Short mmCIF file of C-alpha atoms in Angstrom, two decimals:
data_model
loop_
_atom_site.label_atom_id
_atom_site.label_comp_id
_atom_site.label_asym_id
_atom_site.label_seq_id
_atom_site.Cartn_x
_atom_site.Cartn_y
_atom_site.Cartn_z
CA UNK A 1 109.12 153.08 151.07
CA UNK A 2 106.18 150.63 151.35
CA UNK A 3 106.29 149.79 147.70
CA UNK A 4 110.07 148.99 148.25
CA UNK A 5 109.08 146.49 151.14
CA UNK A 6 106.29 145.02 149.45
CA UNK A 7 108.60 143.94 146.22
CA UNK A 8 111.04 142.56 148.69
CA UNK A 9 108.47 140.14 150.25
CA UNK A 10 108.08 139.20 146.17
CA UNK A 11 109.71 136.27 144.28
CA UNK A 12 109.74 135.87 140.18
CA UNK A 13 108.64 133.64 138.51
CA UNK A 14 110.65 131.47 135.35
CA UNK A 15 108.04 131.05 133.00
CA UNK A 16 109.77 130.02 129.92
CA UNK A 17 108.14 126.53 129.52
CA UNK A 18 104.93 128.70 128.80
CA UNK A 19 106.03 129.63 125.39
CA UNK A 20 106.31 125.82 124.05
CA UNK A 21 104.35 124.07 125.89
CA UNK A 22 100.61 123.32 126.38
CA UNK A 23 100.77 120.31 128.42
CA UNK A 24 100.01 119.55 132.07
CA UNK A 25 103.18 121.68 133.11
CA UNK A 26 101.76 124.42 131.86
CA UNK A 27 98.88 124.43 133.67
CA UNK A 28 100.14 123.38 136.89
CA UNK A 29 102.31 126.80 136.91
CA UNK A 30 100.01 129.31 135.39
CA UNK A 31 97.70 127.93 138.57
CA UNK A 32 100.48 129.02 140.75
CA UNK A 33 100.79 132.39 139.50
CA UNK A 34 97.22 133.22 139.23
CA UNK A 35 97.03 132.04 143.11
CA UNK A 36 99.82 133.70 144.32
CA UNK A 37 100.08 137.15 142.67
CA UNK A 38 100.80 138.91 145.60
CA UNK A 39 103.91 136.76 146.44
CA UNK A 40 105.12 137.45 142.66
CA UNK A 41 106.87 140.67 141.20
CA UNK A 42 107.45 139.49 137.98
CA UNK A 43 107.12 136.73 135.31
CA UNK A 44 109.72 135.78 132.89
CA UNK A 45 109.18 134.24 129.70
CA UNK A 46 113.15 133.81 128.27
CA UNK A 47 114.60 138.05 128.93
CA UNK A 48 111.27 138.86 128.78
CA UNK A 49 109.17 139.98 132.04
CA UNK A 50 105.50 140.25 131.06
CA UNK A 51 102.49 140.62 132.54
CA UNK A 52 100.47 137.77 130.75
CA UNK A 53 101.74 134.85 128.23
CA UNK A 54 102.60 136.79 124.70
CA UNK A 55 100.74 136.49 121.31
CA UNK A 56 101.31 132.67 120.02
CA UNK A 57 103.61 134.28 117.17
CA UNK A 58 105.98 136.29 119.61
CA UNK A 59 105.54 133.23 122.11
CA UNK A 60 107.44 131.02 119.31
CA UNK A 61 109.78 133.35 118.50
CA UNK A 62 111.24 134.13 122.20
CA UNK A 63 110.79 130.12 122.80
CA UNK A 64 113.11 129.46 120.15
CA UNK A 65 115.36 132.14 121.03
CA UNK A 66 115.78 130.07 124.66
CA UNK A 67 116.63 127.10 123.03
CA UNK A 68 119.40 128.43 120.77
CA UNK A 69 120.81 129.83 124.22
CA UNK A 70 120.19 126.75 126.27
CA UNK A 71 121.83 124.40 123.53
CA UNK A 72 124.65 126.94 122.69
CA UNK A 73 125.59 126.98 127.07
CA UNK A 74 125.18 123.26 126.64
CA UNK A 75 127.15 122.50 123.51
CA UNK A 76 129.81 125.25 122.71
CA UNK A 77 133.33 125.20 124.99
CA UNK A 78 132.23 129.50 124.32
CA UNK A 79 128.99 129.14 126.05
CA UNK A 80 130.12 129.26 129.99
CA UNK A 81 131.64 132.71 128.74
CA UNK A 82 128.11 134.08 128.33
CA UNK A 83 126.60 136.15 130.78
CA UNK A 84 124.03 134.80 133.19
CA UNK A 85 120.88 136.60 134.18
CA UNK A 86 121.27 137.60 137.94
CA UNK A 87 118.10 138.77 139.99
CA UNK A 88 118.24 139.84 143.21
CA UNK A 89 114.89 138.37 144.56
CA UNK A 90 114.49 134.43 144.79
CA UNK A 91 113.26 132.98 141.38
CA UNK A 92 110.63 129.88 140.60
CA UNK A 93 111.86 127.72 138.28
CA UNK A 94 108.97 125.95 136.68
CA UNK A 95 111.79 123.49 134.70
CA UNK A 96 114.85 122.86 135.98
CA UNK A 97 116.57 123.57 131.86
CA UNK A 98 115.99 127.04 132.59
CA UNK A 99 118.68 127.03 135.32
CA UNK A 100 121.32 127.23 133.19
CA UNK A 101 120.20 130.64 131.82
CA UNK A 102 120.30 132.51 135.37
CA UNK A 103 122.72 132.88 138.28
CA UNK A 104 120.97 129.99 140.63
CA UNK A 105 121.04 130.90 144.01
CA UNK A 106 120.36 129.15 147.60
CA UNK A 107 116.92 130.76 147.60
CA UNK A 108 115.93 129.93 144.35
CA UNK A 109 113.25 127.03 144.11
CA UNK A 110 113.26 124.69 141.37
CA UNK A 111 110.24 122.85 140.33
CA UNK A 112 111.08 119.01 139.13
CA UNK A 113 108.42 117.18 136.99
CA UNK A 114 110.19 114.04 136.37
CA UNK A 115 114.04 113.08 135.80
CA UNK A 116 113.09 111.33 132.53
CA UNK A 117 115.89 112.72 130.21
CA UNK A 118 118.44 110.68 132.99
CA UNK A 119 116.15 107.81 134.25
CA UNK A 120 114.96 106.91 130.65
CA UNK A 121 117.35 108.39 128.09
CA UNK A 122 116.45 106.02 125.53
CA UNK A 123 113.10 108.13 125.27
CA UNK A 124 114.29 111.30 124.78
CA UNK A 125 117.46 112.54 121.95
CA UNK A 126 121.25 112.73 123.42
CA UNK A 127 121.25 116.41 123.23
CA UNK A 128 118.02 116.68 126.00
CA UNK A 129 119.93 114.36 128.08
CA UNK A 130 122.90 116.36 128.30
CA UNK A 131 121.15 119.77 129.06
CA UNK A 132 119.21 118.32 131.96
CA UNK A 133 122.57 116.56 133.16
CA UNK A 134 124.35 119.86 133.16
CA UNK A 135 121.00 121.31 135.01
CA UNK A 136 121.27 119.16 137.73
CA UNK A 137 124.70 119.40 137.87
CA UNK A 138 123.87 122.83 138.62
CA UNK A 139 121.45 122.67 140.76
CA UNK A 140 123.17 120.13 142.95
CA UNK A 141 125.94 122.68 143.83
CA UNK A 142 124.06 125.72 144.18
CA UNK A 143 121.25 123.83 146.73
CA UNK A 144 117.81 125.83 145.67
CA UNK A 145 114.71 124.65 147.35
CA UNK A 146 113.53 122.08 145.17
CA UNK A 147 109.74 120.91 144.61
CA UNK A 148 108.15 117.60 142.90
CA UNK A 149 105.18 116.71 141.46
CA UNK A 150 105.16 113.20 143.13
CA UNK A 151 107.11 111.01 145.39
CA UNK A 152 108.07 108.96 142.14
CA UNK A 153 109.87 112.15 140.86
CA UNK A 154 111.42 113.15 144.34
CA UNK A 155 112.67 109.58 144.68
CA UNK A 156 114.35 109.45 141.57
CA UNK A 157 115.98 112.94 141.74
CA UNK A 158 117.52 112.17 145.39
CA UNK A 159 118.86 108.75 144.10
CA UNK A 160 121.05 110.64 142.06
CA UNK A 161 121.43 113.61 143.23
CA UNK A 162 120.95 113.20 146.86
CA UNK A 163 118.64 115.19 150.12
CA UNK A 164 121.06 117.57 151.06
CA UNK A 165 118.64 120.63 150.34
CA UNK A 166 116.99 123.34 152.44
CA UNK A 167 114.07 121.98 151.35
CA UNK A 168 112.66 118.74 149.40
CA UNK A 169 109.14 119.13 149.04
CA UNK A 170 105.93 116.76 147.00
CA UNK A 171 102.98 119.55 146.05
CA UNK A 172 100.82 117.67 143.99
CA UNK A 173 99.10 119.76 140.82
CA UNK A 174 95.49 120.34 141.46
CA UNK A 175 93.14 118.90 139.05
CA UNK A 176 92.05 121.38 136.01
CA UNK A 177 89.03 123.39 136.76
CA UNK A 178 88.50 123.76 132.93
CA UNK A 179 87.25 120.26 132.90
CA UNK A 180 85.56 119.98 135.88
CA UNK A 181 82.14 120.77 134.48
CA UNK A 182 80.79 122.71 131.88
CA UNK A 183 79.44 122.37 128.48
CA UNK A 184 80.02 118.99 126.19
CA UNK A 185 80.96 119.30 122.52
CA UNK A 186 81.33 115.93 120.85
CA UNK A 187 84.64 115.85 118.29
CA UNK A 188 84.42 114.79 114.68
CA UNK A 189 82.99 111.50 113.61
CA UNK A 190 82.10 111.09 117.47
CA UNK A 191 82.04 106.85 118.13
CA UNK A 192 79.76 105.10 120.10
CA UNK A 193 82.10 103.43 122.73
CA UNK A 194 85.39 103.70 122.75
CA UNK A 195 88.36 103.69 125.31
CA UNK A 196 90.25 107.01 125.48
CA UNK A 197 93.53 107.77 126.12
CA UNK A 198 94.66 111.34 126.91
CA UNK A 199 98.20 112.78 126.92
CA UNK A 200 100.79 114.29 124.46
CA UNK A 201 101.53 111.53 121.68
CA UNK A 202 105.41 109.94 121.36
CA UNK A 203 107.54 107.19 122.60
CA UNK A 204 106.77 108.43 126.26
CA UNK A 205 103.18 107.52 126.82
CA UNK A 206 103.69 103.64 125.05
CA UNK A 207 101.05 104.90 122.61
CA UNK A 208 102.96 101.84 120.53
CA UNK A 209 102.23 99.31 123.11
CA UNK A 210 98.86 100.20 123.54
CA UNK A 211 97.81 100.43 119.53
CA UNK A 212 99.09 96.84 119.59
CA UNK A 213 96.93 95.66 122.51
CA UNK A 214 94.05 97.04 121.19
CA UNK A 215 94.69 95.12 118.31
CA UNK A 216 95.19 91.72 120.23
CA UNK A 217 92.12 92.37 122.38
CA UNK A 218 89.92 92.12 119.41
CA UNK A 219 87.74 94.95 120.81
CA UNK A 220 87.34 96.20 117.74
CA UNK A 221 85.60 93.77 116.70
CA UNK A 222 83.02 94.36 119.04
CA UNK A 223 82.34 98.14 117.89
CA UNK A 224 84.51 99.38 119.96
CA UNK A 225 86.74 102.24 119.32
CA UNK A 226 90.43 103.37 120.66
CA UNK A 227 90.82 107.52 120.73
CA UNK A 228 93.88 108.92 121.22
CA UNK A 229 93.60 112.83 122.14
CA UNK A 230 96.96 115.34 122.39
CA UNK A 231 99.54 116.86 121.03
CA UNK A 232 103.03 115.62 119.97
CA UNK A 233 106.25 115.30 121.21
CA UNK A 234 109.13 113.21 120.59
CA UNK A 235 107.90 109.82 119.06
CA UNK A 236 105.09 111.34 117.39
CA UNK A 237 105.58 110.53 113.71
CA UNK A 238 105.97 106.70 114.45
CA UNK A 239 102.88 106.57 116.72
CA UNK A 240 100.49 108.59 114.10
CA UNK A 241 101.22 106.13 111.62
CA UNK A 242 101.35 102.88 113.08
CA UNK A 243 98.04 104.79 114.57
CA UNK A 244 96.72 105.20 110.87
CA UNK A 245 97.08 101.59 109.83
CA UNK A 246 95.42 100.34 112.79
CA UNK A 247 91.50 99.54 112.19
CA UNK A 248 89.31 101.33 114.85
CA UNK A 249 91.61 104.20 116.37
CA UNK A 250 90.87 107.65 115.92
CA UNK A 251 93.49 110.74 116.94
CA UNK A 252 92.01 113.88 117.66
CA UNK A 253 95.04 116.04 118.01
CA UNK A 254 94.39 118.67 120.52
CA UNK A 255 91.19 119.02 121.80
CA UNK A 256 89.33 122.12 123.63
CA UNK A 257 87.94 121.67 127.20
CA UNK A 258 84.32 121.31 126.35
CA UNK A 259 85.08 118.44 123.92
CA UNK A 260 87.28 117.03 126.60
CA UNK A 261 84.48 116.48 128.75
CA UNK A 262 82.65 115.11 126.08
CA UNK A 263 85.33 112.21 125.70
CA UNK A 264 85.80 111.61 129.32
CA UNK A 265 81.68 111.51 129.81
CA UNK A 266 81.30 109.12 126.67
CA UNK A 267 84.11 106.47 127.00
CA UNK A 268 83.85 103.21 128.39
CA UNK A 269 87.46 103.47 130.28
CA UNK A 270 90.62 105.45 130.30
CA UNK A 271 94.38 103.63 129.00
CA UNK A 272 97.62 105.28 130.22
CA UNK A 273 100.34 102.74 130.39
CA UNK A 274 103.01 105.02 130.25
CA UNK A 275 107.06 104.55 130.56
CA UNK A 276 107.19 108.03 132.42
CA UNK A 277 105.20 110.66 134.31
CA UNK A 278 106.05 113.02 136.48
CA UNK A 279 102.82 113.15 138.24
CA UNK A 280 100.04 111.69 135.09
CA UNK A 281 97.09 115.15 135.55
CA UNK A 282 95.00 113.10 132.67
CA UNK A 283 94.73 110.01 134.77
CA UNK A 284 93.42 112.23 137.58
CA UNK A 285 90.94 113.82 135.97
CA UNK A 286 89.61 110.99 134.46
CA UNK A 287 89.21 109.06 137.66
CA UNK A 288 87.49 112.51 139.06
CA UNK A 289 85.50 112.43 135.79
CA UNK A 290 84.26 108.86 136.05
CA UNK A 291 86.72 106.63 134.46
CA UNK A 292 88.34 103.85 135.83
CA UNK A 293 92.16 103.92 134.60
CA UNK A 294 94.36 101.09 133.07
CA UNK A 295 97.52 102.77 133.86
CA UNK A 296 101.48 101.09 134.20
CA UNK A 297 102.00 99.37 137.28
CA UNK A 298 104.69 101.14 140.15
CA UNK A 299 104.60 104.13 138.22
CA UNK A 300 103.88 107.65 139.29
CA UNK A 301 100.34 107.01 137.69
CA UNK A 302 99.74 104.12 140.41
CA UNK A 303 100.82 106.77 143.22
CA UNK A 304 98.51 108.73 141.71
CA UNK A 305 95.19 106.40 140.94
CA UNK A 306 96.46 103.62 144.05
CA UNK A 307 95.36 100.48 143.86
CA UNK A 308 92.14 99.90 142.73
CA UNK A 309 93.02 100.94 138.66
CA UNK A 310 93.43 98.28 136.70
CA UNK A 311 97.42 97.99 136.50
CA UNK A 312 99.35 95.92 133.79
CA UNK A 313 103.52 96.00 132.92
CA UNK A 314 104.16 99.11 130.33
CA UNK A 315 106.26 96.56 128.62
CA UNK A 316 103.32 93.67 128.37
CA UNK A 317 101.44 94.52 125.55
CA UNK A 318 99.19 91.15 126.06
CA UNK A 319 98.50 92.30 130.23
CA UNK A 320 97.48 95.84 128.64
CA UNK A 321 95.31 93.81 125.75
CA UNK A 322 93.52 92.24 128.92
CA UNK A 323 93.38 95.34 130.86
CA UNK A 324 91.92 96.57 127.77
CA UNK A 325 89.60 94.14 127.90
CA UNK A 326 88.55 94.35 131.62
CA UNK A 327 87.66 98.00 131.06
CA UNK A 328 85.83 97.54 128.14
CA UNK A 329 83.60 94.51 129.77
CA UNK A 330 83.47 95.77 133.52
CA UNK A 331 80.41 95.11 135.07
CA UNK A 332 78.59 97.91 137.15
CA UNK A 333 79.28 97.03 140.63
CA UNK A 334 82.67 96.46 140.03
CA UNK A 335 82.61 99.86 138.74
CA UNK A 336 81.13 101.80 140.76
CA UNK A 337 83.30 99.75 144.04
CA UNK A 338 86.65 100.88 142.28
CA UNK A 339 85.29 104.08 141.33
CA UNK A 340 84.72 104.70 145.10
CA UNK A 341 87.93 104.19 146.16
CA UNK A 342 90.18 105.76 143.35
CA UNK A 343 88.22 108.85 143.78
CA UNK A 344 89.27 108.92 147.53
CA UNK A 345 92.52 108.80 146.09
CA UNK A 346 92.57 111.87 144.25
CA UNK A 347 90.19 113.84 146.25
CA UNK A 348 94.08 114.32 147.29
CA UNK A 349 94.73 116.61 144.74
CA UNK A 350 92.57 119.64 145.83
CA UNK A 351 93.11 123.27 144.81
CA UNK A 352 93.09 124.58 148.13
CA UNK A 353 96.01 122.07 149.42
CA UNK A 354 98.17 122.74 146.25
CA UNK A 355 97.99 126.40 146.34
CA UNK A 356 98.60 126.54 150.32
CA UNK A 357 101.98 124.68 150.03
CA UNK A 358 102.64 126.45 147.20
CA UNK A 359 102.37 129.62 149.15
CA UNK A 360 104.09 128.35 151.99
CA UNK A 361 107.18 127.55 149.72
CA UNK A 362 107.56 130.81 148.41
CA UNK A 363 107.56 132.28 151.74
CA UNK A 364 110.07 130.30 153.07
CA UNK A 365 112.45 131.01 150.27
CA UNK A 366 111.54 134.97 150.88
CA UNK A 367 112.56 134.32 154.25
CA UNK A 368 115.64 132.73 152.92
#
C-alpha cells in the first residue's frame, strides 16, 4: 500500500531529446532528474522507460525511431489515426515536439527552450516549423503547466500563444558543474591568444557573421586566433567551410570538459552574437569562468550576461568586428570592473535555486 502511494506522489519524465542531443538541453534536464529522483517514477526515452540514457548505438536507433513517428503525426492525413501514449501520472516534457507522441494532459508540464522554429523560421527547415506549430497548437488547448528557460522565451511563447495557463513559470538552468573546476587539457595545436566562441555550429549562432568580423578586425594580424568549439546542427556545412578558408580560425568539434576549461582559462574573450537562444548556458559559464562576453544585443544572452558585456547588432558584422576588437585590447581595470558586475549577474543561476523551483513545479502538478 505504501509503495502504491509513494508512485502516486511520482511524475515521469519525457526524455527523448536525450537520445540526439548533447547540447545545453541536455544537461539542463539530466540535472533535473538526478535532483529530483524521488519526485520521478520513470524516464522515457521514445516507448522506452529506462533507468539511465542507453548505449550511444541503441540511443540512435530509438532517436530515429521518434522522428519517423513525430514527422509521420506531422505529415501523413493517417497519422492522427495513430495511437497516443496515455500515462496516468503527470509527465515532464523536456521539448515541447514530444507532445505530439502522448495524450497531453492539464497536469502535464512542458518545458520551452525557445520558440525559434516560429519566431525565426528562416533558421530552421519548413518541416521543423510545422511540427513545433502543431506542438503548440497542442499544447495551447490542452493547458499543461509550462516552464522557460528565460523571460525572452516566456515572452515570445505568450505573444503567440497567450497566459492562460495554470502555471507560466522562468527556472533558469544552473551553470554546469563539469566545468566549474577541475583539471585543464589543452586541444590540438593549442594557440597563444585567441577569442573563443562556444556553442553548437549552424546558421543559429551567426558563426557567419562572426568569421567575417574577425576578418575585418584584422586581429589576426596581430597573432591572434578565433576558436570555434561544438557540434553541428543545421547550418553546419556552410559555416565549416567558409570557417576553413578563413586565415586564423580553428574548429575543435566537440570538446571534453577538462579541455573546456582549458579554452575558457586561455582566451582573451568570449563571442556569442547569436540570432537565437533560449537561455545561452556557454555565455554563463564563461562569464563565471572569467570571460567577458560579446554577445547580440536584446537577446536572451543580454538577459542573461546584463549590461556590462560588450553588446553589438547580430546583424552588424562591422559592430561585432569592433566588439571583437574591444575584447581582444581590453585593458585590466576595465576588466576586472565588468567582470564584477556580470558575475553578479549570473551568480543568478545557482544550483540550489534551479533545483528548488524545479521541485516545487513538480509538486504542484502532483497536486494537480
Amino acid at each position: 500500500m505504501q509503495l502504491a502511494q509513494d508512485n502516486r506522489r511520482r511524475v515521469d519524465f519525457e526524455f527523448t531529446l536525450a537520445l540526439n542531443n548533447a547540447t545545453g538541453k541536455y544537461f539542463i534536464c539530466q540535472e533535473v532528474i538526478d535532483n529530483c529522483k524521488d519526485l520521478i517514477q520513470n524516464v522515457w526515452y521514445w516507448r522506452a522507460p529506462l533507468k539511465r540514457l542507453p548505449p550511444r548505438l541503441i540511443a540512435r536507433i530509438l532517436g530515429r525511431l521518434a522522428l519517423i513517428e513525430v514527422n509521420f503525426r506531422v505529415r501523413s492525413r493517417f497519422g492522427r489515426f495513430l495511437p497516443l501514449v496515455r500515462l496516468k501520472r503527470p509527465l515532464v516534457f523536456t521539448d515541447p515536439r514530444e507532445t505530439l507522441l502522448y495524450d497531453l494532459k492539464g497536469n502535464d508540464v512542458v518545458l520551452c527552450h525557445d520558440m525559434g522554429p516560429l519566431t525565426h523560421a528562416e533558421l530552421y527547415d519548413p518541416l521543423t516549423r510545422l511540427t513545433y506549430e502543431t506542438a503548440f497548437d497542442k499544447i495551447k488547448k490542452a493547458k499543461p503547466f509550462m516552464v522557460f528557460v528565460s523571460q525572452s522565451s516566456q515572452k515570445s511563447f505568450a505573444a503567440l500563444y497567450g497566459k492562460d495557463y495554470p502555471l507560466m513559470t522562468v527556472i533558469y538552468p544552473p551553470l554546469r558543474l563539469g566545468v566549474a573546476g577541475g583539471a585543464e587539457e589543452p586541444i590540438k595545436d593549442a594557440p597563444r591568444r585567441f577569442l573563443l566562441s562556444v556553442g553548437a555550429v549552424g546558421w543559429r549562432k551567426n558563426y557567419l557573421r562572426s568569421l567575417e568580423a574577425f576578418t575585418k578586425s584584422k586581429l589576426g594580424d596581430e597573432g591572434f586566433q578565433y576558436v570555434i568549439c561544438g557540434g553541428p546542427e543545421p547550418g553546419f556545412e556552410a559555416v565549416a567551410e567558409a570557417a576553413a578558408r578563413t586565415p586564423n580560425v580553428i574548429t575543435t568539434g566537440y570538446v571534453s570538459d577538462s579541455q573546456l576549461r582549458w579554452l575558457y582559462a586561455q582566451a582573451s574573450g568570449f563571442v556569442l552574437p547569436s540570432l537565437l537562444e533560449g537561455f545561452g548556458l556557454p555565455a554563463a559559464e564563461a562569464i563565471s569562468r572569467g570571460l567577458v562576453p560579446l554577445l547580440s544585443t536584446g537577446s536572451a544572452l543580454h538577459e542573461v550576461a546584463g549590461d556590462s558585456a560588450i553588446l553589438a547588432d547580430p546583424l552588424d558584422v562591422d559592430a561585432i568586428a569592433e566588439g571583437m576588437r574591444r575584447l581582444a585590447h581590453m585593458d585590466e581595470g576595465e576588466r576586472r570592473k565588468r567582470l564584477q558586475d556580470l558575475q553578479k549577474s549570473v551568480s543568478r543561476f545557482s544550483r540550489e535555486q534551479a533545483m528548488a523551483a524545479w521541485r516545487s513545479t513538480l509538486q504542484a502538478a502532483l497536486a494537480a
